[in-house]
PDB file of C-alpha atoms and ligand atoms in Angstrom:
ATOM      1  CA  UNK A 382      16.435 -24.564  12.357  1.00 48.00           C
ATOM      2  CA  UNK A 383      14.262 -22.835  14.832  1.00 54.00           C
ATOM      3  CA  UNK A 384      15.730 -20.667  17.855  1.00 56.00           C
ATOM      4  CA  UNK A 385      15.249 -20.029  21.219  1.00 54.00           C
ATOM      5  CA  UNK A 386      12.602 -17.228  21.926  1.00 59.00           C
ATOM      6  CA  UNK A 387      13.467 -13.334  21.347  1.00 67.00           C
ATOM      7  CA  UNK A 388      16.222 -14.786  19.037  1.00 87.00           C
ATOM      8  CA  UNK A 389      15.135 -14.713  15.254  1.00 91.00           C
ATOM      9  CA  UNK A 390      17.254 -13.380  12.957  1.00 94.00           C
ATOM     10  CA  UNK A 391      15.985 -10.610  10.916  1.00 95.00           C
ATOM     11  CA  UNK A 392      16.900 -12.102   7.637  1.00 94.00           C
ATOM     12  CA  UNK A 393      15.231 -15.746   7.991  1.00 95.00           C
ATOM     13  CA  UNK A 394      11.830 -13.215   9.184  1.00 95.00           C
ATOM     14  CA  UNK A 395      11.907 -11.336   6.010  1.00 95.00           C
ATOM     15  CA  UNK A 396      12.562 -14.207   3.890  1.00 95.00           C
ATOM     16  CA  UNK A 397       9.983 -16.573   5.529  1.00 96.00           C
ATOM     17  CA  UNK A 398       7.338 -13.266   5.743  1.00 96.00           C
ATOM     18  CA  UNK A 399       8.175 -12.630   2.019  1.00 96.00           C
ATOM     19  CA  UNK A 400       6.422 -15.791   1.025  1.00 96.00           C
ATOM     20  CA  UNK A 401       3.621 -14.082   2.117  1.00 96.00           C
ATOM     21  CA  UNK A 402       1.718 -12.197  -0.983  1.00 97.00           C
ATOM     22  CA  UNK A 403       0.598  -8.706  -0.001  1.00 98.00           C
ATOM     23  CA  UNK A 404      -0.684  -6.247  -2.282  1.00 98.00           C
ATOM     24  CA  UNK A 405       0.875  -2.648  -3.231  1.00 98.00           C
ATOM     25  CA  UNK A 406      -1.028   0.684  -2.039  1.00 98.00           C
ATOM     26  CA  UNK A 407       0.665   4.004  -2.745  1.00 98.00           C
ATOM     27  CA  UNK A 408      -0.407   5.797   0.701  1.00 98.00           C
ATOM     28  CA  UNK A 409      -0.633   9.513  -0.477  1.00 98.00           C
ATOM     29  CA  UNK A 410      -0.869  12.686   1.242  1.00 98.00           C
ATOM     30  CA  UNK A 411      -0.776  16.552   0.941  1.00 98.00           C
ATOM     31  CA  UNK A 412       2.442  17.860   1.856  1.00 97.00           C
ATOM     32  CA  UNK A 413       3.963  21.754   2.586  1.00 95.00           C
ATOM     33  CA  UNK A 414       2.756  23.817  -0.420  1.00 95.00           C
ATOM     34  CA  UNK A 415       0.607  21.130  -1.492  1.00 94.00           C
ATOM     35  CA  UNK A 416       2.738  19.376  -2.660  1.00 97.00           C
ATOM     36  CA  UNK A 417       2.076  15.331  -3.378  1.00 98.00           C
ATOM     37  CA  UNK A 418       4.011  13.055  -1.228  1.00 98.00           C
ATOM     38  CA  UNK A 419       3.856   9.214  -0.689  1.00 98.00           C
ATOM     39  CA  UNK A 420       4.831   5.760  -0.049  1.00 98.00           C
ATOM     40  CA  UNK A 421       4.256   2.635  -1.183  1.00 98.00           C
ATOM     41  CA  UNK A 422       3.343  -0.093   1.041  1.00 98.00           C
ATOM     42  CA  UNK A 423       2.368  -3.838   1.549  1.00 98.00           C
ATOM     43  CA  UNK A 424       0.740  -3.755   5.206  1.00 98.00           C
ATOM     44  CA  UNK A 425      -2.690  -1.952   4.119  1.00 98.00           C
ATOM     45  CA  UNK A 426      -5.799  -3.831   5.317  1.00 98.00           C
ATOM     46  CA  UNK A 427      -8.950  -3.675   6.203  1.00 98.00           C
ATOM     47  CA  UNK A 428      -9.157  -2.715   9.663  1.00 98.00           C
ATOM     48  CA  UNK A 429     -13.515  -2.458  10.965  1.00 98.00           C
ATOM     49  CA  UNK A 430     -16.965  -2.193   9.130  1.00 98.00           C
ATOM     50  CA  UNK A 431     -18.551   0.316  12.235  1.00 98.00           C
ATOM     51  CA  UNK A 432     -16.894   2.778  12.445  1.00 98.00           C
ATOM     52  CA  UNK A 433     -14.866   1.997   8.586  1.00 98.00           C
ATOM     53  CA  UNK A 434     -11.451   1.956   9.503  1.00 98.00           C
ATOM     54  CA  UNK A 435      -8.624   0.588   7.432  1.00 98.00           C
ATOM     55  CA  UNK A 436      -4.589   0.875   8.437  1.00 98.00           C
ATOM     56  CA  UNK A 437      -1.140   0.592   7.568  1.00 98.00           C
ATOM     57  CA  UNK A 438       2.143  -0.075   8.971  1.00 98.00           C
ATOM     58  CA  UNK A 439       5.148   2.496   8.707  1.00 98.00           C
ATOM     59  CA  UNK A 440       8.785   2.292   9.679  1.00 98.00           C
ATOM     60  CA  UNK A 441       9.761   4.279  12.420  1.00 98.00           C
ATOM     61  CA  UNK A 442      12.432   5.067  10.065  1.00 97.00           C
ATOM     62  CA  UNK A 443      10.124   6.778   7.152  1.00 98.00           C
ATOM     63  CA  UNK A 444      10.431  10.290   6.166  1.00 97.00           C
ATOM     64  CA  UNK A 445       7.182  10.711   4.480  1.00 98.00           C
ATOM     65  CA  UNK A 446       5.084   9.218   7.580  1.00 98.00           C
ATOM     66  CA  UNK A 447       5.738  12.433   9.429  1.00 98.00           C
ATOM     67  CA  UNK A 448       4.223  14.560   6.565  1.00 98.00           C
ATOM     68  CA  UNK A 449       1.550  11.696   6.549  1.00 98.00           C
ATOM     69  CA  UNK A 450       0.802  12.236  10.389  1.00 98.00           C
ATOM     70  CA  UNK A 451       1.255  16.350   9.936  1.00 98.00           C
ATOM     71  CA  UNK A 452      -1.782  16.229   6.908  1.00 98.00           C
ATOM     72  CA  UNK A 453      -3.890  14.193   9.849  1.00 98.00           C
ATOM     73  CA  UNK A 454      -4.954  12.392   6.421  1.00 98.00           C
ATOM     74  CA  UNK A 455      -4.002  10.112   3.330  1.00 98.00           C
ATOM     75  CA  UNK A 456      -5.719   8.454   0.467  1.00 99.00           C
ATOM     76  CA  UNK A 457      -4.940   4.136  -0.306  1.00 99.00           C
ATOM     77  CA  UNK A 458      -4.726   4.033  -3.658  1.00 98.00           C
ATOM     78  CA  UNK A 459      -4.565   0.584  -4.741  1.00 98.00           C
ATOM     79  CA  UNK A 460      -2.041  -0.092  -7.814  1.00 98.00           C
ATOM     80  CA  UNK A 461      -3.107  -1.922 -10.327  1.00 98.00           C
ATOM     81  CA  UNK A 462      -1.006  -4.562 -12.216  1.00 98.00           C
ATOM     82  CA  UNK A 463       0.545  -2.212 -15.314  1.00 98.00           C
ATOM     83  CA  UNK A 464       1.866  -0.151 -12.410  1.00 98.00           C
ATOM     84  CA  UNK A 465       4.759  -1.754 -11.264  1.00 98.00           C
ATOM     85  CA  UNK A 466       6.969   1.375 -12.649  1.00 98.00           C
ATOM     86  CA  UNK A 467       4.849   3.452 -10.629  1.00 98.00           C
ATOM     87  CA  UNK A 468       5.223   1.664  -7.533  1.00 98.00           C
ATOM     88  CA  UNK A 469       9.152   1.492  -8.093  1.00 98.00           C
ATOM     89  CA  UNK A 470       8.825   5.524  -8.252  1.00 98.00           C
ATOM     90  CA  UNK A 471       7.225   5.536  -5.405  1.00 98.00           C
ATOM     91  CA  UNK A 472       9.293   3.613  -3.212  1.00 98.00           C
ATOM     92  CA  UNK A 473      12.589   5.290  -4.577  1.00 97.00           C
ATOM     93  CA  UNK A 474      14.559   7.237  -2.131  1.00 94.00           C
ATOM     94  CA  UNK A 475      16.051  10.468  -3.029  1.00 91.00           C
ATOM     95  CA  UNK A 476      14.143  11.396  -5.919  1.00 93.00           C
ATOM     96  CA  UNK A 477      11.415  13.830  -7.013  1.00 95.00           C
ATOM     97  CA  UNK A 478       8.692  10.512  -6.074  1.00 97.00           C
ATOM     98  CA  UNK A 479       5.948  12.694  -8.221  1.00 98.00           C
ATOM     99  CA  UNK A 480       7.691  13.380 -10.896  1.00 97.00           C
ATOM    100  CA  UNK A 481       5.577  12.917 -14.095  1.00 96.00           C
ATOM    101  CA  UNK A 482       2.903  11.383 -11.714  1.00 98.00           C
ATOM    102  CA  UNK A 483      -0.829  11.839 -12.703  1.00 98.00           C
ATOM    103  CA  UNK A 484      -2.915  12.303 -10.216  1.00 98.00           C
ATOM    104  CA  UNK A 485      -6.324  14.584  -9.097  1.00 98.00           C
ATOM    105  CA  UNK A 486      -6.848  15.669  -5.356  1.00 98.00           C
ATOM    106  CA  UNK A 487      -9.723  14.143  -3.457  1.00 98.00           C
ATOM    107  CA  UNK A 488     -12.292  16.336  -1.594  1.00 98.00           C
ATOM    108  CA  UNK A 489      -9.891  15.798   1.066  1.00 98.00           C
ATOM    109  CA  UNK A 490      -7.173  17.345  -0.891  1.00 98.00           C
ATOM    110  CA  UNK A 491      -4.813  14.244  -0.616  1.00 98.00           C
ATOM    111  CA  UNK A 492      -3.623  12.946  -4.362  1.00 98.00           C
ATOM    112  CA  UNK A 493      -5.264  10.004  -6.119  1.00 98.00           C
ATOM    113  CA  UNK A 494      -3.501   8.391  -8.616  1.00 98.00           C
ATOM    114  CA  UNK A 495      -4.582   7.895 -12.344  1.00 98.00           C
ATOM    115  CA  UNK A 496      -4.964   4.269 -13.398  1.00 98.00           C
ATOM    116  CA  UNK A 497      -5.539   2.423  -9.541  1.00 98.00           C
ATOM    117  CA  UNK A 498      -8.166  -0.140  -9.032  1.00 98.00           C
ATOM    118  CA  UNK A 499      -9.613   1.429  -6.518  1.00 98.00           C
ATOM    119  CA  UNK A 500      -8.820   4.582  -3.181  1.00 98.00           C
ATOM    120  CA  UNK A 501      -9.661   5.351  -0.235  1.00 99.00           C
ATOM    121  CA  UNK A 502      -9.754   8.279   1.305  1.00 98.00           C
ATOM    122  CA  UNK A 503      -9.234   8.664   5.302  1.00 98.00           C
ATOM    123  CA  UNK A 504      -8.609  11.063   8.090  1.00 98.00           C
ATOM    124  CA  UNK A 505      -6.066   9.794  10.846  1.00 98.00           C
ATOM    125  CA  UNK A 506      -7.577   8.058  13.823  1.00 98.00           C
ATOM    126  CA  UNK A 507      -5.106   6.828  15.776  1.00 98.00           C
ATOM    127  CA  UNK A 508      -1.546   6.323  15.576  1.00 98.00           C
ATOM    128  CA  UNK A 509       0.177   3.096  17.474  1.00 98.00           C
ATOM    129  CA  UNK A 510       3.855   2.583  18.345  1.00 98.00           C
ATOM    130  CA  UNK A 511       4.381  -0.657  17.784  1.00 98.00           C
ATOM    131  CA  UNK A 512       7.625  -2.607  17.420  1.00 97.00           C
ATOM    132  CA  UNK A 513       9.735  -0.703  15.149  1.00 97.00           C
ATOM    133  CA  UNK A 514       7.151   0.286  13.257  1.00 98.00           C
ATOM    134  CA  UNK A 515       3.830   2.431  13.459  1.00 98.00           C
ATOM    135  CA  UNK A 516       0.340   1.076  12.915  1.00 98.00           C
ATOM    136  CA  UNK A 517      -1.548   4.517  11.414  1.00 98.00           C
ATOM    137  CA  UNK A 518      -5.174   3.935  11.556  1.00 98.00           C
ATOM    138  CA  UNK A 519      -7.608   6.227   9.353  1.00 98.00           C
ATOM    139  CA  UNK A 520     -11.148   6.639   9.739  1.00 98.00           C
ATOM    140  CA  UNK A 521     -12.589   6.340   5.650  1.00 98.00           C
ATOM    141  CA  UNK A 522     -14.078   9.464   4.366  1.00 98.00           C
ATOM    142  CA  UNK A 523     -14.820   8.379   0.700  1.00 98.00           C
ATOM    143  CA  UNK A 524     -13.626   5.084  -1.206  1.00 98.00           C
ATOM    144  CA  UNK A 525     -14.256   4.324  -4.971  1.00 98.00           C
ATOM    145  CA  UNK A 526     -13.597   1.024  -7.366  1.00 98.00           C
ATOM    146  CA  UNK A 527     -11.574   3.109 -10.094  1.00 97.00           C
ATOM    147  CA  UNK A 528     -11.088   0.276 -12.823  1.00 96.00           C
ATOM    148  CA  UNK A 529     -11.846  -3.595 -13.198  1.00 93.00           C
ATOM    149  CA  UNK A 530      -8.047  -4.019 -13.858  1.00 95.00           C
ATOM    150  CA  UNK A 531      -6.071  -6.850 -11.997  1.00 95.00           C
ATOM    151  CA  UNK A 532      -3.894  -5.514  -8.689  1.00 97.00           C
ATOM    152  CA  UNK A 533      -0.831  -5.510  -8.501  1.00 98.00           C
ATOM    153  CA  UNK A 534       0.746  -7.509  -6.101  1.00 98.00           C
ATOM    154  CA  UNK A 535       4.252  -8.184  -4.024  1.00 98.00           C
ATOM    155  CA  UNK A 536       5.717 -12.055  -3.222  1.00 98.00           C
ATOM    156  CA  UNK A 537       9.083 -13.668  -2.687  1.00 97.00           C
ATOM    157  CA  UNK A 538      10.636 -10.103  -3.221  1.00 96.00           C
ATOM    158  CA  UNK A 539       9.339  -9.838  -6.652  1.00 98.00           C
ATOM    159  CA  UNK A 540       5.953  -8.158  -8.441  1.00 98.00           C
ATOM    160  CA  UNK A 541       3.922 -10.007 -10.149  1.00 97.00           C
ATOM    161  CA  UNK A 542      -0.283  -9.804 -11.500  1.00 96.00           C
ATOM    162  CA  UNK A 543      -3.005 -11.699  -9.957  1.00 94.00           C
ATOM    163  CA  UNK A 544      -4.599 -14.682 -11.944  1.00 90.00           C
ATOM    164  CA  UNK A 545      -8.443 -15.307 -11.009  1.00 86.00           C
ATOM    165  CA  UNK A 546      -8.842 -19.217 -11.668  1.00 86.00           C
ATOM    166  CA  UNK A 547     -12.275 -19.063 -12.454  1.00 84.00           C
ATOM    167  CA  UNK A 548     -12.065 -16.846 -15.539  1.00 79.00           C
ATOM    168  CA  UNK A 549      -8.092 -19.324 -16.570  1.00 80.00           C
ATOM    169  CA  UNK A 550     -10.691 -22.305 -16.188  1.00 84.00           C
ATOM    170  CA  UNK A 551     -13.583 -20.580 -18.564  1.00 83.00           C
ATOM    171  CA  UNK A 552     -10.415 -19.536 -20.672  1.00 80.00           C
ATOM    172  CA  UNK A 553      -9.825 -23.200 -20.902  1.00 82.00           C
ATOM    173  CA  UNK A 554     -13.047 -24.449 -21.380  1.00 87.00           C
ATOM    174  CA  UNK A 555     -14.525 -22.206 -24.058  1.00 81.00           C
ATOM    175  CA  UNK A 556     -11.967 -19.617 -24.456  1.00 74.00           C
ATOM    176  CA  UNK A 557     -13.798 -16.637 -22.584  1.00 58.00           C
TER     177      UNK A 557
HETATM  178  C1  FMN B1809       6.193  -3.783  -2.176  1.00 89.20           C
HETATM  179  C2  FMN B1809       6.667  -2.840  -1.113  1.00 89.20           C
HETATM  180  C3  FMN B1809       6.045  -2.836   0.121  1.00 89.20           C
HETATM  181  C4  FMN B1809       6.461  -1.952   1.131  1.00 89.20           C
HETATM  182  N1  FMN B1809       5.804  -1.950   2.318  1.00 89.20           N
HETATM  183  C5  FMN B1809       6.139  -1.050   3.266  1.00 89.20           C
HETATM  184  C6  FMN B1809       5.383  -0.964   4.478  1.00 89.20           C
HETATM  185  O1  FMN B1809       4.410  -1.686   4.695  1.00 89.20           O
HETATM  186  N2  FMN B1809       5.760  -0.029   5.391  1.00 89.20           N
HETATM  187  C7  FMN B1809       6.848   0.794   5.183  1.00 89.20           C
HETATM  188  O2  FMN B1809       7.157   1.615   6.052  1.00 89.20           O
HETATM  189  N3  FMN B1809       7.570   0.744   4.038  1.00 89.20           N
HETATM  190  C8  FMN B1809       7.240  -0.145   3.078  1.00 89.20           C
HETATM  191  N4  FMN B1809       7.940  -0.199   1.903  1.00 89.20           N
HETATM  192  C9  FMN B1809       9.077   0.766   1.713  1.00 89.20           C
HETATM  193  C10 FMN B1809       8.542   2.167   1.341  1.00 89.20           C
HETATM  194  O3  FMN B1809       7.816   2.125   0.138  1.00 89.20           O
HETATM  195  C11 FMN B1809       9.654   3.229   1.146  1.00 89.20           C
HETATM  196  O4  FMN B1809      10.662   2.768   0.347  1.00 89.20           O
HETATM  197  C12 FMN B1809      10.189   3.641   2.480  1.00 89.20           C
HETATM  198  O5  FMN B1809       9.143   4.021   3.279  1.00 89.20           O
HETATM  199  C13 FMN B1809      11.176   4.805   2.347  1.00 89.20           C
HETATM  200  O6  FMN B1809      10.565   5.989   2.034  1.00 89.20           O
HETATM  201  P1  FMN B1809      10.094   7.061   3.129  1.00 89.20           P
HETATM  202  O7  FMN B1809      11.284   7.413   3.955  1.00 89.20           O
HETATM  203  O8  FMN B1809       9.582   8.186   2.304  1.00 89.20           O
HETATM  204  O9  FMN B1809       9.004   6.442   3.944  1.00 89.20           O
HETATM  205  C14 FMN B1809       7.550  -1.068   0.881  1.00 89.20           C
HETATM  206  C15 FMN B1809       8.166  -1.072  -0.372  1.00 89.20           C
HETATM  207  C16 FMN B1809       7.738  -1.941  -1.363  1.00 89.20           C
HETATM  208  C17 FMN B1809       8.403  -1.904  -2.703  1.00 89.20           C
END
């Protein structure tokens, strides 16, 4: 049933936005004493060719945004199907979210993760308040295709690995 205006209730939006797929980017950044911090999200996109901008949405509520805006720079790393441990990790409250975590700095200094599909690497360039929520906008400094594994991606709550069905079709045909 729909409602009047300025009336939906928060749980029919999640569920009905939940059936739409997004995929899982650990947004990384240098914290105090360089240490790694991060947080997964599904709101990264592509954002403008000229100037290469890309951007993400955080909750006003997120601890790790404010280390994210103090570095004034983060790195997309895009997780790749066999990840879905690392993402949980990553998403966890109240634990050590780097904890066993592989990962080399960029030039930048912000971490990238072992075993993505591909990063990239931004400087902040602009920050929007919008809703309850924060649209961070980075300006790309350096971006790399890692590995030709599958992403991983998010839908109806659950994780799940993306299915190309050109090569299921040549798997059918003449088992490729
Ligand atoms: C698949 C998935 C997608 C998520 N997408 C977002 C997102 O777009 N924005 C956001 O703020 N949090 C998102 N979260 C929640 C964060 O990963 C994290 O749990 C939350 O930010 C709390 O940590 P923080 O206080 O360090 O930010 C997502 C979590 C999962 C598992």
């Amino acid at each position: 049933m729909s409602q009047p205006d300025g009336e939906i209730d928060g749980r029919r939006f999640r569920d009905v936005l939940g059936h739409f797929p997004t995929s899982v980017v650990a947004i990384t950044t240098e914290g105090a004493g360089q240490r790694p911090e991060g947080m997964v999200v599904g709101s990264f996109t592509s954002v403008s060719l000229d100037p290469p901008l890309v951007s993400f949405l955080a909750d006003r509520s997120s601890g790790t945004l404010p280390k994210i805006l103090g570095a004034g720079r983060f790195c997309a790393n895009v997780l790749a199907a066999d990840q879905e441990l690392l993402s949980r990790k990553l998403a966890a409250r109240g634990t050590d979210r780097f904890d066993g975590v592989a990962w080399k700095p960029s030039a930048a200094g912000n971490p990238v993760l072992d075993g993505v599909v591909a990063w990239v690497d931004c400087g902040i360039e602009q920050v929007v308040e919008i809703g309850d929520h924060f649209l961070v906008v980075g300006r790309v400094r350096d971006l790399r295709v890692e590995s030709a594994k599958t992403p991983l991606l998010f839908f109806r709550g659950g994780y799940g690995d993306y299915f190309s069905t050109t090569s299921l079709l040549l798997d059918q045909l003449i088992g490729w």
